[in-house]
Coordinates of C-alpha atoms in Angstrom, one line a residue:
M1 CA -166.9 -47.2 -14.8
T2 CA -164.7 -47.8 -11.9
R3 CA -161.0 -46.6 -10.7
P4 CA -158.2 -48.5 -11.9
T5 CA -155.8 -50.0 -10.2
L6 CA -152.3 -48.7 -9.8
A7 CA -149.4 -50.8 -9.3
I8 CA -147.0 -48.3 -7.2
T9 CA -143.4 -49.4 -6.6
M10 CA -141.9 -48.3 -3.7
G11 CA -138.5 -47.2 -5.0
D12 CA -135.3 -47.5 -3.3
P13 CA -136.3 -47.9 0.5
A14 CA -133.3 -46.0 1.4
G15 CA -134.5 -42.7 -0.5
I16 CA -137.7 -40.7 -0.1
G17 CA -139.7 -43.1 -2.1
P18 CA -141.4 -44.7 1.3
E19 CA -142.2 -41.3 2.6
I20 CA -143.1 -39.8 -0.7
V21 CA -145.6 -42.9 -1.1
M22 CA -147.1 -42.8 2.5
K23 CA -148.1 -38.5 2.1
A24 CA -149.7 -39.4 -1.0
L25 CA -152.1 -42.2 -0.2
A26 CA -153.3 -40.1 2.9
R27 CA -154.8 -37.6 0.1
A28 CA -158.4 -38.1 -0.2
D29 CA -158.2 -36.8 -3.9
V30 CA -155.5 -39.7 -4.9
Q31 CA -158.0 -42.3 -3.3
A32 CA -160.7 -41.2 -5.2
L33 CA -158.4 -41.0 -8.2
C34 CA -157.6 -44.7 -8.4
R35 CA -157.1 -48.1 -6.3
P36 CA -153.3 -47.7 -5.1
L37 CA -151.7 -51.1 -4.6
V38 CA -148.2 -50.5 -3.4
V39 CA -145.5 -52.9 -3.7
G40 CA -142.9 -52.5 -1.4
D41 CA -142.2 -53.8 2.2
A42 CA -144.9 -52.9 5.1
Q43 CA -142.6 -52.3 8.0
R44 CA -141.0 -49.9 5.8
L45 CA -143.9 -48.3 4.7
R46 CA -144.9 -47.8 8.7
Q47 CA -141.4 -46.7 9.3
A48 CA -142.0 -43.7 6.8
G49 CA -145.7 -43.3 7.7
R50 CA -144.1 -42.0 11.5
L51 CA -141.7 -40.1 10.1
V52 CA -144.2 -38.2 7.9
G53 CA -146.7 -37.9 10.6
I54 CA -149.5 -40.1 9.0
E55 CA -151.2 -42.5 10.9
I56 CA -152.9 -44.4 8.2
P57 CA -152.3 -48.4 8.9
V58 CA -150.5 -50.3 6.2
E59 CA -152.1 -53.4 5.3
A60 CA -149.6 -56.4 4.4
L61 CA -150.5 -58.6 1.8
S62 CA -149.2 -61.6 0.4
D63 CA -150.6 -61.2 -3.5
A64 CA -152.5 -58.4 -5.4
G65 CA -155.3 -60.9 -5.2
A66 CA -155.9 -60.5 -1.6
A67 CA -156.2 -56.6 -1.8
T68 CA -160.1 -55.0 -1.1
F69 CA -159.7 -51.6 -1.5
E70 CA -162.7 -51.7 1.3
T71 CA -160.5 -50.1 4.2
A72 CA -158.9 -46.6 4.9
S73 CA -155.5 -48.3 4.8
V74 CA -152.4 -48.9 2.4
Q75 CA -152.6 -52.3 0.7
C76 CA -149.1 -53.3 0.4
I77 CA -147.6 -56.7 -1.4
D78 CA -145.2 -56.9 1.0
L79 CA -142.0 -58.4 0.1
K80 CA -140.3 -58.3 3.0
V81 CA -136.7 -57.7 1.8
V82 CA -135.6 -54.8 3.6
P83 CA -134.0 -55.3 6.9
E84 CA -135.6 -52.9 10.2
D85 CA -132.4 -51.2 10.4
L86 CA -131.7 -50.2 6.9
P87 CA -130.6 -46.6 7.1
F88 CA -131.8 -43.5 5.2
G89 CA -129.8 -41.7 2.7
R90 CA -127.5 -44.3 2.0
V91 CA -126.7 -46.5 -1.1
S92 CA -126.7 -50.1 -0.8
A93 CA -126.5 -53.0 -2.8
T94 CA -129.7 -54.4 -0.1
A95 CA -131.7 -51.0 -1.3
G96 CA -130.6 -51.9 -4.8
E97 CA -132.2 -55.5 -5.1
A98 CA -135.2 -54.3 -2.9
A99 CA -136.4 -51.7 -5.8
Y100 CA -135.5 -54.3 -8.5
R101 CA -137.7 -56.5 -6.6
Y102 CA -140.8 -53.9 -6.6
I103 CA -140.5 -53.4 -10.0
E104 CA -140.5 -57.3 -11.2
K105 CA -143.3 -57.6 -9.1
A106 CA -145.4 -54.8 -10.2
V107 CA -144.6 -55.9 -13.8
E108 CA -146.0 -59.5 -12.9
I109 CA -149.2 -58.1 -11.4
V110 CA -150.0 -55.9 -14.4
Q111 CA -149.3 -58.5 -16.6
A112 CA -151.7 -61.1 -14.9
G113 CA -154.3 -58.5 -15.1
Q114 CA -154.2 -57.5 -11.5
A115 CA -153.8 -53.7 -12.4
Q116 CA -154.0 -51.6 -15.2
G117 CA -150.9 -49.4 -14.8
I118 CA -147.4 -49.1 -12.5
C119 CA -146.0 -45.8 -11.2
T120 CA -142.8 -45.7 -9.7
A121 CA -141.2 -44.5 -6.8
P122 CA -137.5 -43.0 -7.9
L123 CA -134.5 -46.0 -7.5
S124 CA -130.9 -45.1 -7.3
K125 CA -128.9 -46.1 -10.5
E126 CA -125.6 -46.9 -8.0
A127 CA -127.5 -48.9 -5.9
L128 CA -129.6 -51.1 -8.5
H129 CA -125.8 -51.8 -9.9
A130 CA -124.4 -52.6 -6.7
A131 CA -126.9 -54.9 -6.5
G132 CA -125.7 -57.2 -9.7
H133 CA -128.3 -55.4 -12.0
R134 CA -126.9 -53.7 -14.9
F135 CA -129.2 -51.1 -16.0
P136 CA -129.3 -47.3 -17.0
G137 CA -132.8 -46.8 -15.1
H138 CA -135.9 -47.9 -14.9
T139 CA -137.1 -47.2 -18.6
E140 CA -134.5 -50.1 -19.5
L141 CA -135.2 -52.3 -16.8
L142 CA -139.0 -52.1 -17.8
A143 CA -137.9 -53.0 -21.5
H144 CA -136.0 -56.2 -20.0
L145 CA -138.5 -57.3 -17.9
T146 CA -141.5 -56.9 -20.4
G147 CA -139.3 -58.1 -23.5
T148 CA -139.7 -54.8 -25.2
P149 CA -136.8 -54.3 -28.0
E150 CA -137.2 -50.6 -27.9
V151 CA -138.9 -47.9 -25.7
S152 CA -138.9 -44.3 -25.2
M153 CA -138.9 -41.7 -22.2
M154 CA -141.4 -39.1 -22.4
L155 CA -141.3 -36.1 -19.4
V156 CA -144.6 -34.4 -19.0
S157 CA -145.5 -31.1 -17.1
P158 CA -148.2 -28.7 -17.0
K159 CA -146.8 -26.7 -19.7
L160 CA -145.0 -29.1 -22.0
R161 CA -144.3 -32.5 -23.2
V162 CA -141.0 -33.7 -24.1
I163 CA -139.7 -37.2 -26.1
H164 CA -136.4 -38.2 -26.2
V165 CA -134.7 -39.8 -29.0
T166 CA -131.7 -40.5 -26.6
T167 CA -131.3 -40.8 -23.1
H168 CA -128.9 -42.7 -20.5
I169 CA -125.8 -42.4 -22.4
G170 CA -122.9 -40.3 -23.0
L171 CA -123.9 -37.1 -25.7
L172 CA -121.1 -38.6 -28.0
D173 CA -122.9 -41.7 -28.2
A174 CA -125.9 -40.2 -28.4
I175 CA -125.0 -38.3 -31.9
A176 CA -123.5 -41.3 -33.1
K177 CA -126.5 -43.4 -31.8
I178 CA -129.1 -40.7 -33.7
E179 CA -130.4 -41.9 -37.1
P180 CA -133.6 -41.1 -39.2
G181 CA -134.5 -45.0 -38.2
L182 CA -134.8 -44.2 -34.3
V183 CA -136.0 -40.6 -34.7
E184 CA -138.9 -41.7 -36.8
R185 CA -139.9 -44.3 -34.6
V186 CA -139.8 -42.1 -31.5
I187 CA -142.1 -39.5 -33.2
A188 CA -144.8 -42.3 -34.0
R189 CA -144.7 -43.6 -30.4
G190 CA -145.2 -40.0 -29.2
H191 CA -147.7 -39.6 -31.8
D192 CA -149.9 -42.4 -30.8
V193 CA -149.8 -41.6 -27.1
L194 CA -150.9 -38.5 -27.7
V195 CA -153.6 -39.5 -30.1
K196 CA -155.1 -42.0 -27.3
A197 CA -154.9 -39.1 -25.0
G198 CA -157.6 -37.4 -27.4
I199 CA -155.2 -35.0 -29.8
A200 CA -156.5 -35.7 -33.0
N201 CA -153.8 -34.3 -34.7
P202 CA -150.9 -33.4 -32.3
K203 CA -148.4 -30.8 -33.2
I204 CA -144.8 -32.1 -32.9
G205 CA -141.7 -29.9 -33.0
I206 CA -138.2 -31.5 -33.7
C207 CA -135.0 -30.5 -32.0
A208 CA -131.9 -30.0 -33.8
I209 CA -128.6 -31.1 -32.6
N210 CA -126.4 -28.0 -33.1
P211 CA -126.8 -24.6 -32.1
H212 CA -129.4 -22.7 -34.4
A213 CA -130.1 -26.1 -36.4
G214 CA -126.6 -26.0 -37.9
E215 CA -127.2 -22.6 -39.1
G216 CA -127.0 -23.7 -43.3
G217 CA -124.2 -25.8 -42.1
L218 CA -121.8 -23.0 -40.4
F219 CA -122.2 -25.5 -37.0
G220 CA -121.5 -29.3 -36.9
R221 CA -121.0 -31.5 -39.6
G222 CA -124.7 -31.8 -41.0
E223 CA -126.0 -34.1 -38.3
E224 CA -129.5 -32.4 -39.4
A225 CA -129.7 -33.1 -42.6
E226 CA -128.3 -36.7 -42.3
K227 CA -130.0 -37.9 -39.2
I228 CA -133.4 -35.7 -38.8
T229 CA -134.6 -34.5 -41.7
P230 CA -135.6 -37.9 -43.2
A231 CA -137.1 -38.8 -40.2
V232 CA -139.8 -35.4 -40.4
E233 CA -140.3 -36.2 -43.9
A234 CA -141.1 -39.6 -43.2
C235 CA -143.7 -38.8 -41.1
Q236 CA -144.9 -35.4 -42.8
A237 CA -145.9 -38.0 -45.4
R238 CA -148.1 -39.9 -43.0
G239 CA -150.2 -36.6 -42.7
W240 CA -148.8 -35.7 -39.6
D241 CA -147.9 -32.2 -38.0
V242 CA -144.3 -32.5 -37.5
R243 CA -141.6 -29.6 -38.0
G244 CA -138.2 -29.3 -38.0
P245 CA -135.6 -30.0 -37.7
L246 CA -135.7 -26.6 -35.2
P247 CA -133.4 -24.5 -33.2
A248 CA -133.9 -26.1 -29.4
D249 CA -133.7 -23.2 -27.5
T250 CA -136.6 -21.5 -29.7
L251 CA -138.2 -24.4 -29.6
F252 CA -138.9 -25.1 -26.1
F253 CA -139.9 -21.3 -25.9
L254 CA -142.7 -21.7 -28.3
A255 CA -143.7 -25.3 -26.7
G256 CA -143.6 -23.6 -23.3
R257 CA -146.2 -20.9 -24.3
G258 CA -148.4 -23.5 -25.9
D259 CA -147.5 -23.6 -30.1
Y260 CA -146.4 -27.4 -29.8
D261 CA -148.0 -30.5 -28.4
M262 CA -145.0 -32.1 -27.8
V263 CA -141.2 -31.8 -28.6
V264 CA -138.6 -34.4 -29.7
A265 CA -135.2 -33.9 -27.7
M266 CA -131.8 -35.7 -29.6
Y267 CA -130.4 -36.4 -26.0
H268 CA -130.7 -36.4 -22.3
D269 CA -130.0 -32.7 -21.0
Q270 CA -131.5 -31.0 -24.3
G271 CA -134.9 -32.5 -23.3
H272 CA -134.9 -32.7 -19.0
G273 CA -133.2 -29.1 -18.5
P274 CA -136.3 -27.2 -20.0
I275 CA -138.6 -29.6 -18.2
K276 CA -136.9 -29.2 -14.4
V277 CA -136.8 -25.5 -15.2
L278 CA -140.6 -25.2 -15.3
G279 CA -141.2 -27.4 -12.2
L280 CA -139.4 -30.6 -11.1
E281 CA -142.0 -31.2 -8.2
S282 CA -144.8 -31.1 -11.1
G283 CA -142.7 -33.4 -13.8
V284 CA -143.9 -36.7 -14.7
N285 CA -141.9 -39.6 -16.7
I286 CA -144.1 -42.1 -18.9
T287 CA -142.5 -45.2 -20.5
V288 CA -143.8 -44.9 -24.0
G289 CA -144.0 -48.2 -26.2
L290 CA -144.2 -50.5 -23.4
P291 CA -147.1 -53.3 -23.4
V292 CA -148.3 -51.7 -19.9
I293 CA -148.3 -48.3 -18.7
R294 CA -145.9 -47.0 -16.7
T295 CA -145.2 -43.4 -15.2
S296 CA -142.9 -42.2 -12.5
V297 CA -142.0 -38.9 -10.6
D298 CA -139.2 -36.8 -12.3
H299 CA -137.1 -36.4 -9.6
G300 CA -134.3 -39.0 -7.9
T301 CA -134.0 -40.8 -4.3
A302 CA -132.9 -37.6 -2.9
F303 CA -130.9 -39.0 0.0
D304 CA -130.1 -36.1 1.7
I305 CA -133.6 -35.3 2.6
A306 CA -134.4 -39.0 3.2
G307 CA -135.3 -39.9 6.6
K308 CA -136.4 -36.8 7.5
G309 CA -139.9 -36.5 6.8
I310 CA -140.1 -33.7 4.5
A311 CA -140.3 -34.7 1.1
D312 CA -142.6 -33.5 -1.6
E313 CA -145.0 -35.8 -3.0
G314 CA -146.0 -33.3 -5.4
S315 CA -144.8 -35.2 -8.6
L316 CA -146.1 -38.7 -7.6
V317 CA -149.3 -37.5 -7.2
E318 CA -149.0 -36.4 -10.9
A319 CA -147.8 -39.2 -12.3
L320 CA -150.4 -41.0 -10.5
R321 CA -153.0 -38.5 -12.4
Q322 CA -151.2 -39.1 -15.3
A323 CA -151.6 -43.1 -15.5
V324 CA -154.8 -43.2 -14.4
D325 CA -155.4 -40.9 -17.9
L326 CA -153.5 -43.5 -20.2
A327 CA -154.6 -47.0 -17.9
P328 CA -157.4 -48.9 -19.4
K329 CA -160.3 -48.4 -17.4
P330 CA -161.9 -51.4 -16.0
Q331 CA -165.7 -51.7 -16.1
A332 CA -167.3 -51.6 -13.2
A333 CA -169.8 -54.9 -12.0

């Protein structure tokens, strides 16, 4: 077996993406893990390298077929869409368009069989929208570019895996959207990923919507019985170890100590909060259901520290590790 090639998108070029990419690719353990192919702007990476004190040369490539991975350099598919004077730490349509173009190119590369997975540095939703690309985030954008009707967001930390039924919509809209068919499909996507990762019979806990899982009808309007329980029963009928709906606060405690292989969260903050409390720097975002492997850092563009050379690359390194674990491994020649 040989190392898989991963297409690494640079993210919003005004954020910390270029800096964490350079810091991650300077690490020997990352180079031993995969064949990293950055999709971005070579001059921005060189600028970021100077900011973080890394002197690795950046090799500008016109296409993925030109990558050799034989030299101690950062291999970059150079799209040349960022002006040299683009300031760090500011939202702009220029940066949003660049971030979009990087993702678009990465999908093209993977679909052409020139890479086995995608790992994304953070983008700015505001900048993406300013450029005319009206997507809530990476997950929805990748679904659009790959023609995938429905995907799920999974967050992974060393102690916890969480998959979401709903993500980037308001809380009232999220509750309205939750229904048994959607919950069952999300559980199934998560179950499939865990089985492929080597967990033969994963134990999956399902969060309730209301406090205390509704407390027998005292809280809420019967959402658990109407929206969640039928999905749990359908999954149990498949022979899966699925339990719930359970009070979210208790379930996350139990999962954090290892009692569950995965938690199914009903809405964005229900799942994101526990992951980020356990350690933002080690969290990884995985898009489940795409025809391509995609992982990402679980943090934003950090405009407040962008350009200062102090951003931590830890989450990106973990995202690369997860991508390697999930990606199909090409056979050595």
